[in-house]
Every structure is written in structure tokens, then in C-alpha cells.
């Protein structure tokens, strides 16, 4: 039986909207949630509220579109096991670093030793790839590649890779107000809408390497103080095809929105510098695919296939909690195609805080179960 739009808007009673005063940035970006910028993620307090409502301690949550790992991190903080799946190699690297268990003494030794060697002039830059020569100033390229050459000497190489990626993001030849998706290198001074003055492109990367190495250490320490002893498993692959090992007690996920973000491209610097496996052709809803009829049909089929596969590894009666902004009305068909019924939804007002994203915006958390 088809799900109607009227049924889609049958609301439930959990408050999931917060003002800036209720939820300032330092709280939204607590501990590892700001280990690396990630455009298009949901806030941890939303996940925390859903986990608290729908889980008993000791359960196991699945996120088939795990992204930067918000669901997994909050599951570990809440006292749950978690499994996350993502097609993007950088996302899986970031999730692994966020959710790993560390000997903090050895972690600090590695980060400080790598930083000291880098600042002491060690490291062999080697020949810069074409992307680096295009998007970074000469000194910045040399510094980033020198740091990269030291990474494999350490037990915590993946943590250092995330430090490198974060430094590279900040050191690109782009305007300060367009760090998410710069289109062309910025090589001349420019009027900066963020700082309201003339700014110059970044010439060096070493200060970013230092800043983010120390910040990463602090954030991993902070998370170690609040995480439980539970485990997170990260799977790099296409959730339409994987044989996941359940049973799981619920799904908590936010699928990509059609035609909005190219998730591989937003971290292009990381793929280039870290030589990561690029599977962008498998992205669902990528901006590059557009919003034509064929693209929306492929998106509908893809999301439905993932949700249907998830139902096969859920405990009987377990919910799928799906965060969406369904302004194109695709989810009634997606749920029907996946063999799901809609139990209700939470409507959430999203407080969009920055200039280019200002304005009214709403999301729904759909609560679905096997039909």
C-alpha cells in the first residue's frame, strides 16, 4: 500500500529543534565531531536524542550512509555498538580515526614526534602531483609533501593522514568564504566576505599542520574521556551490495540528498594527497548527476535498495530512522519500494547560521518499519 503525503506528515512528539542559544557551536562540534570539516552532516545532538529514545544500553546501531561518522561517535558515547558503511574512502578513514581506541601516551608521542621532525626540516617533498601544483602555493606544496613523507613511520599513521588532510584543506588557494567547494584557484588578493576586508591567498601550510596536530590530539583525548567501551565497525563499500552481519537494533541515517553534494569532490585534496581509492561513480544523488528524471529515478532506486537491504539485518519490529529534507516528495515511493511502512515523523527546524546558508530550513526524521 502506497504511503501518502498526509501520512508522511503525521508528527510524533520528540523535540529536535534547537536555537543557537540552546546549542552553540562549541557544543555542536564537541570532541571528535570537529576533527575535520565535513559539509552535509547532521548534528550529534539530533543523533543523541534518537538513540536515547529508541535504544536500550548495549544495542547495536547501523548507519548505511555513515558519512563523517556522527552516528557511530554518538553511539559509542551513548553506550552502543555501531556499524557504519560508506562508499567514500576518505569518510571511512575519518570514521576509523574518530572511533578507534587509543593508548593516549603512544598517540601523543607519535603526533609530537612527527611534528618535531617536520618542523626540524625532516621529510622529503618529492615531486608534486599536478593537483597540488595547481591548488597550493609553492611553499605550501613543499610543506605538505614533506609532512606526508613522514606519516608511514608511525603507528598512528591514519591520525596523521587526517591532520594532513585538514591542513591541506585550509592551505588551498581559495577564498576564506568558499572553502567547501572552490571552483578555481585564487592567486591574487581579494575582497573577503567572511572577514570584510582584503585578504591574500594562503602561502604556507606549516602553521596549519601544527595547529591541527595539536587540536587533533586534544579532541581524541576529550572523546576518550566520554566514550564507552563499546566498538564501532567501519565498512568501505556500497551499501546496496554488502552482506552485513546483523542483527541490528535500529538504523539511524541521513542519506545523501539528490543533486546537492559531490562527497568525493568536497575532499578532493585528501584523495589526491593521500592517494585514496576514488569511487565517485558509485555515489548516490551526486550533484554531478543533476536532477533530471533519470537521475531522480536512479536515486529513488538506489536509496530504496539500501533501505530494503537494511531491513534484512534488523531485529523484528526494529525501526529505521531516516533524516531527510524531502522537498521533491520522493520518500513515499522509496519507502514503498523498500517494503517499509511509515509509523510517523519528527519535524525539525534547522537553525542555519551562516550567510550563504541563512534562511528557513526544515528536516524530517522518518520512522519506518518493515511493512
Coordinates of C-alpha atoms in Angstrom, one line a residue:
X1 CA 0.0 0.0 0.0
X2 CA 1.4 3.4 -1.0
X3 CA 2.5 5.9 1.6
X4 CA 0.7 9.2 1.1
X5 CA 2.0 12.7 1.8
X6 CA -0.7 13.1 4.5
X7 CA 0.8 10.0 6.3
X8 CA 4.2 11.4 5.8
X9 CA 3.3 14.4 7.9
X10 CA 1.8 12.6 10.9
X11 CA 4.1 14.0 13.6
X12 CA 5.5 12.5 16.7
X13 CA 6.4 14.1 20.0
X14 CA 10.2 14.5 20.4
X15 CA 11.6 18.0 20.4
X16 CA 14.5 18.1 17.9
X17 CA 14.8 21.8 17.1
X18 CA 17.4 23.9 18.9
X19 CA 18.3 27.6 18.7
X20 CA 21.8 29.0 18.6
X21 CA 21.4 29.9 22.3
X22 CA 20.3 26.4 23.1
X23 CA 23.1 24.7 21.1
X24 CA 26.1 26.9 20.5
X25 CA 28.8 25.9 18.0
X26 CA 31.2 24.6 20.6
X27 CA 28.6 22.1 21.8
X28 CA 27.6 21.1 18.2
X29 CA 31.2 20.5 17.4
X30 CA 32.3 18.8 20.6
X31 CA 35.4 16.5 20.8
X32 CA 35.9 14.5 17.5
X33 CA 32.9 15.9 15.7
X34 CA 35.2 18.7 14.5
X35 CA 38.2 16.5 13.8
X36 CA 37.8 17.5 10.1
X37 CA 35.3 19.8 8.4
X38 CA 32.5 17.9 6.6
X39 CA 29.8 19.6 4.6
X40 CA 26.3 18.0 4.8
X41 CA 26.4 16.2 8.2
X42 CA 23.7 16.2 10.9
X43 CA 24.5 17.5 14.4
X44 CA 25.4 15.0 17.2
X45 CA 22.6 16.2 19.5
X46 CA 20.0 15.0 16.9
X47 CA 21.5 11.5 16.9
X48 CA 21.9 11.5 20.6
X49 CA 18.2 12.3 21.1
X50 CA 17.2 9.5 18.7
X51 CA 19.5 6.9 20.2
X52 CA 18.1 7.8 23.7
X53 CA 14.5 7.4 22.5
X54 CA 14.9 4.2 20.5
X55 CA 17.7 2.2 22.1
X56 CA 18.4 0.3 25.3
X57 CA 22.0 0.3 26.5
X58 CA 24.1 -2.3 24.8
X59 CA 22.3 -2.3 21.5
X60 CA 23.8 -2.2 18.0
X61 CA 23.0 0.6 15.5
X62 CA 23.6 0.6 11.8
X63 CA 24.2 3.6 9.6
X64 CA 24.4 2.7 5.9
X65 CA 25.3 6.2 4.8
X66 CA 27.7 6.9 7.6
X67 CA 29.5 9.9 6.2
X68 CA 31.7 11.6 8.8
X69 CA 30.6 9.1 11.5
X70 CA 28.3 11.2 13.6
X71 CA 26.0 8.2 14.3
X72 CA 28.9 6.0 15.3
X73 CA 30.6 8.5 17.6
X74 CA 27.3 9.2 19.4
X75 CA 26.6 5.5 19.7
X76 CA 29.9 5.0 21.4
X77 CA 29.2 7.9 23.7
X78 CA 25.7 6.6 24.5
X79 CA 26.9 3.0 25.3
X80 CA 26.1 1.2 22.0
X81 CA 27.9 -0.7 19.4
X82 CA 27.8 0.7 15.9
X83 CA 28.4 -0.2 12.3
X84 CA 28.9 2.4 9.6
X85 CA 29.0 1.9 5.8
X86 CA 30.2 4.4 3.3
X87 CA 31.3 4.4 -0.4
X88 CA 33.9 7.2 0.2
X89 CA 37.4 6.2 1.3
X90 CA 38.1 9.5 3.0
X91 CA 34.9 9.2 5.0
X92 CA 36.0 5.7 6.2
X93 CA 39.5 7.0 7.1
X94 CA 37.9 9.8 9.1
X95 CA 35.5 7.5 10.9
X96 CA 38.2 5.0 11.8
X97 CA 40.3 7.8 13.3
X98 CA 37.3 9.1 15.3
X99 CA 36.2 5.8 16.7
X100 CA 39.4 3.9 17.3
X101 CA 40.6 3.1 20.8
X102 CA 43.9 4.7 21.6
X103 CA 46.8 4.4 24.0
X104 CA 46.9 8.1 24.6
X105 CA 50.5 8.1 25.6
X106 CA 51.6 6.5 22.4
X107 CA 49.3 8.7 20.4
X108 CA 50.8 11.8 21.9
X109 CA 54.3 10.6 21.3
X110 CA 53.6 9.9 17.6
X111 CA 51.9 13.3 16.9
X112 CA 54.5 15.3 18.8
X113 CA 57.4 13.4 17.3
X114 CA 56.1 13.7 13.8
X115 CA 55.5 17.4 14.3
X116 CA 59.0 18.0 15.8
X117 CA 60.7 16.2 12.9
X118 CA 58.6 18.2 10.4
X119 CA 59.4 21.5 12.0
X120 CA 63.1 20.4 12.2
X121 CA 63.2 20.2 8.4
X122 CA 62.9 16.4 8.0
X123 CA 60.8 15.0 5.3
X124 CA 61.4 14.6 1.5
X125 CA 58.8 16.5 -0.5
X126 CA 59.4 14.7 -3.8
X127 CA 57.7 15.7 -7.0
X128 CA 54.4 17.5 -6.5
X129 CA 51.4 16.0 -8.4
X130 CA 49.5 18.2 -10.9
X131 CA 46.7 18.9 -8.5
X132 CA 49.0 20.1 -5.7
X133 CA 50.8 22.4 -8.1
X134 CA 47.5 23.9 -9.2
X135 CA 45.8 24.4 -5.9
X136 CA 48.7 25.2 -3.5
X137 CA 51.4 27.9 -3.3
X138 CA 54.9 26.6 -3.8
X139 CA 55.9 26.7 -0.1
X140 CA 52.6 25.1 0.9
X141 CA 53.1 22.2 -1.5
X142 CA 56.6 21.6 -0.3
X143 CA 55.5 21.6 3.4
X144 CA 52.5 19.3 2.9
X145 CA 54.5 16.7 0.9
X146 CA 57.3 16.8 3.4
X147 CA 54.9 16.0 6.2
X148 CA 53.3 13.3 4.1
X149 CA 56.7 11.6 3.7
X150 CA 56.9 11.1 7.5
X151 CA 53.5 9.6 8.1
X152 CA 54.2 5.9 7.4
X153 CA 56.9 5.9 10.1
X154 CA 54.2 5.9 12.8
X155 CA 51.8 3.5 14.5
X156 CA 49.1 6.2 14.3
X157 CA 49.6 7.0 10.6
X158 CA 45.9 7.4 9.9
X159 CA 45.6 10.1 12.6
X160 CA 48.5 11.9 10.8
X161 CA 46.7 11.5 7.5
X162 CA 43.7 13.3 8.8
X163 CA 45.9 16.1 10.2
X164 CA 47.5 16.4 6.7
X165 CA 44.1 16.4 5.0
X166 CA 42.8 19.1 7.4
X167 CA 45.9 21.3 6.8
X168 CA 45.6 20.8 3.1
X169 CA 42.0 21.9 3.1
X170 CA 42.9 25.2 4.9
X171 CA 46.1 25.8 2.8
X172 CA 44.4 25.7 -0.7
X173 CA 44.5 28.7 -3.0
X174 CA 40.9 29.6 -2.3
X175 CA 38.9 32.4 -0.7
X176 CA 38.2 32.1 3.0
X177 CA 34.4 32.1 2.4
X178 CA 34.4 29.3 -0.1
X179 CA 36.4 26.5 1.5
X180 CA 33.7 23.8 0.9
X181 CA 33.6 23.8 -2.9
X182 CA 36.1 26.2 -4.5
X183 CA 35.9 26.2 -8.3
X184 CA 39.2 27.9 -9.4
X185 CA 42.5 28.6 -7.6
X186 CA 42.6 32.2 -6.1
X187 CA 46.1 33.6 -6.7
X188 CA 45.5 37.3 -6.2
X189 CA 44.4 39.4 -3.2
X190 CA 40.5 39.5 -3.0
X191 CA 37.7 41.1 -1.0
X192 CA 36.8 38.6 1.7
X193 CA 33.1 38.4 2.5
X194 CA 33.9 36.4 5.7
X195 CA 36.4 39.0 7.2
X196 CA 35.0 42.1 5.4
X197 CA 38.5 43.2 4.3
X198 CA 41.0 42.4 1.6
X199 CA 42.7 39.0 2.2
X200 CA 45.5 37.2 0.4
X201 CA 45.7 33.6 -0.6
X202 CA 47.5 31.3 1.8
X203 CA 51.2 30.9 1.0
X204 CA 52.2 28.3 3.6
X205 CA 50.9 25.2 5.3
X206 CA 53.2 24.6 8.2
X207 CA 51.2 26.6 10.7
X208 CA 48.1 24.6 9.8
X209 CA 50.0 21.3 10.3
X210 CA 51.0 22.4 13.8
X211 CA 47.6 23.8 14.8
X212 CA 45.7 20.7 13.6
X213 CA 48.1 18.1 15.0
X214 CA 47.7 19.6 18.5
X215 CA 43.9 20.1 18.1
X216 CA 43.5 16.5 16.9
X217 CA 45.3 15.3 20.0
X218 CA 43.1 17.4 22.2
X219 CA 39.9 16.2 20.6
X220 CA 40.8 12.5 20.7
X221 CA 41.7 12.9 24.3
X222 CA 38.4 14.6 25.0
X223 CA 36.4 11.8 23.3
X224 CA 38.4 9.1 25.2
X225 CA 37.0 10.6 28.4
X226 CA 33.4 10.2 27.4
X227 CA 33.3 7.2 25.1
X228 CA 32.1 3.8 26.3
X229 CA 33.9 0.5 25.9
X230 CA 31.7 -0.4 23.0
X231 CA 33.0 -0.9 19.5
X232 CA 32.4 0.6 16.0
X233 CA 33.0 -1.2 12.8
X234 CA 33.5 0.7 9.6
X235 CA 32.9 -0.9 6.2
X236 CA 34.1 0.7 3.0
X237 CA 31.7 -0.3 0.3
X238 CA 28.4 0.2 -1.4
X239 CA 25.5 -0.5 1.0
X240 CA 23.4 -1.7 -1.9
X241 CA 25.7 -4.7 -2.3
X242 CA 27.2 -5.6 1.0
X243 CA 26.3 -8.6 3.1
X244 CA 26.0 -7.0 6.5
X245 CA 26.2 -9.2 9.6
X246 CA 23.3 -8.4 12.0
X247 CA 21.1 -8.4 13.8
X248 CA 20.9 -4.7 14.4
X249 CA 18.5 -2.9 16.8
X250 CA 17.8 0.1 14.5
X251 CA 19.1 2.1 11.6
X252 CA 19.9 5.8 12.2
X253 CA 21.0 7.5 8.9
X254 CA 20.8 10.6 6.8
X255 CA 21.0 9.6 3.1
X256 CA 22.6 12.0 0.6
X257 CA 20.1 14.5 -0.9
X258 CA 19.7 14.3 -4.7
X259 CA 21.7 16.7 -6.7
X260 CA 23.2 18.6 -3.8
X261 CA 26.7 17.5 -2.8
X262 CA 29.6 15.6 -4.5
X263 CA 31.0 13.9 -1.5
X264 CA 34.3 12.8 -3.1
X265 CA 34.9 16.2 -4.7
X266 CA 34.5 18.1 -1.4
X267 CA 37.5 16.2 -0.2
X268 CA 39.4 16.2 -3.5
X269 CA 42.6 17.4 -1.8
X270 CA 42.6 14.3 0.5
X271 CA 42.1 11.9 -2.4
X272 CA 45.0 13.5 -4.3
X273 CA 47.5 13.9 -1.5
X274 CA 46.7 10.6 0.3
X275 CA 46.2 8.6 -2.9
X276 CA 42.8 7.3 -1.8
X277 CA 40.5 5.0 -3.8
X278 CA 38.1 7.2 -5.6
X279 CA 34.7 5.6 -6.2
X280 CA 32.7 8.7 -7.1
X281 CA 30.9 7.0 -9.9
X282 CA 29.0 5.0 -7.2
X283 CA 27.8 8.0 -5.2
X284 CA 24.0 8.2 -4.8
X285 CA 22.5 11.6 -5.5
X286 CA 25.7 13.2 -6.5
X287 CA 25.4 16.9 -7.6
X288 CA 27.2 15.9 -10.9
X289 CA 24.3 13.6 -11.7
X290 CA 21.9 16.5 -11.8
X291 CA 18.1 16.5 -11.1
X292 CA 16.7 15.2 -14.3
X293 CA 14.1 12.5 -14.4
X294 CA 16.6 9.7 -14.9
X295 CA 18.8 10.9 -12.1
X296 CA 15.9 11.1 -9.6
X297 CA 14.7 7.6 -10.7
X298 CA 18.2 6.2 -10.1
X299 CA 18.4 8.0 -6.7
X300 CA 15.0 6.5 -5.7
X301 CA 16.0 3.0 -6.8
X302 CA 19.4 3.3 -5.0
X303 CA 18.1 4.6 -1.7
X304 CA 15.3 2.0 -1.7
X305 CA 17.7 -0.8 -2.4
X306 CA 19.9 0.3 0.6
X307 CA 16.9 0.5 3.0
X308 CA 15.5 -2.8 1.8
X309 CA 18.9 -4.5 2.4
X310 CA 18.9 -2.9 5.9
X311 CA 15.6 -4.4 6.8
X312 CA 17.0 -7.9 6.2
X313 CA 19.5 -7.4 9.1
X314 CA 17.3 -5.7 11.6
X315 CA 15.6 -7.4 14.5
X316 CA 11.9 -7.9 14.1
X317 CA 10.0 -4.7 14.6
X318 CA 13.2 -2.5 14.8
X319 CA 12.9 1.0 13.3
X320 CA 14.7 2.7 10.5
X321 CA 15.2 6.4 11.5
X322 CA 15.9 8.4 8.3
X323 CA 16.7 12.1 8.4
X324 CA 15.6 13.8 5.1
X325 CA 14.5 17.0 3.5
X326 CA 12.1 15.5 1.0
X327 CA 11.1 18.6 -0.9
X328 CA 10.8 16.6 -4.1
X329 CA 8.4 14.1 -2.4
X330 CA 10.5 11.0 -3.3
X331 CA 10.3 9.2 0.0
X332 CA 6.8 7.8 -0.1
X333 CA 7.8 5.9 -3.2
X334 CA 11.2 5.0 -1.7
X335 CA 9.6 3.5 1.4
X336 CA 7.1 1.6 -0.6
X337 CA 9.7 0.2 -2.9
X338 CA 11.8 -0.9 0.1
X339 CA 8.9 -2.7 1.7
X340 CA 8.6 -0.3 4.6
X341 CA 5.6 1.3 6.3
X342 CA 5.8 4.8 7.8
X343 CA 5.0 4.9 11.5
X344 CA 5.4 8.7 11.7
X345 CA 7.9 11.5 11.6
X346 CA 9.5 14.2 13.6
X347 CA 9.7 17.7 12.0
X348 CA 12.8 19.6 12.8
X349 CA 13.6 23.3 12.3
X350 CA 17.2 23.6 11.3
X351 CA 18.8 26.9 12.5
X352 CA 21.0 27.8 9.6
X353 CA 23.6 30.0 11.0
X354 CA 26.0 31.3 8.2
X355 CA 25.4 33.8 5.5
X356 CA 25.2 31.6 2.4
X357 CA 23.0 29.1 4.2
X358 CA 20.8 31.5 6.1
X359 CA 17.0 31.2 6.0
X360 CA 14.3 28.8 7.0
X361 CA 15.0 25.2 6.6
X362 CA 13.3 22.0 7.8
X363 CA 14.1 18.3 8.0
X364 CA 12.0 15.3 8.8
X365 CA 13.1 12.2 10.8
X366 CA 11.0 9.5 9.2
X367 CA 10.3 6.5 11.5
X368 CA 9.8 3.4 9.3
X369 CA 9.4 -0.3 9.9
X370 CA 9.1 -3.4 7.7
X371 CA 5.6 -3.5 6.2

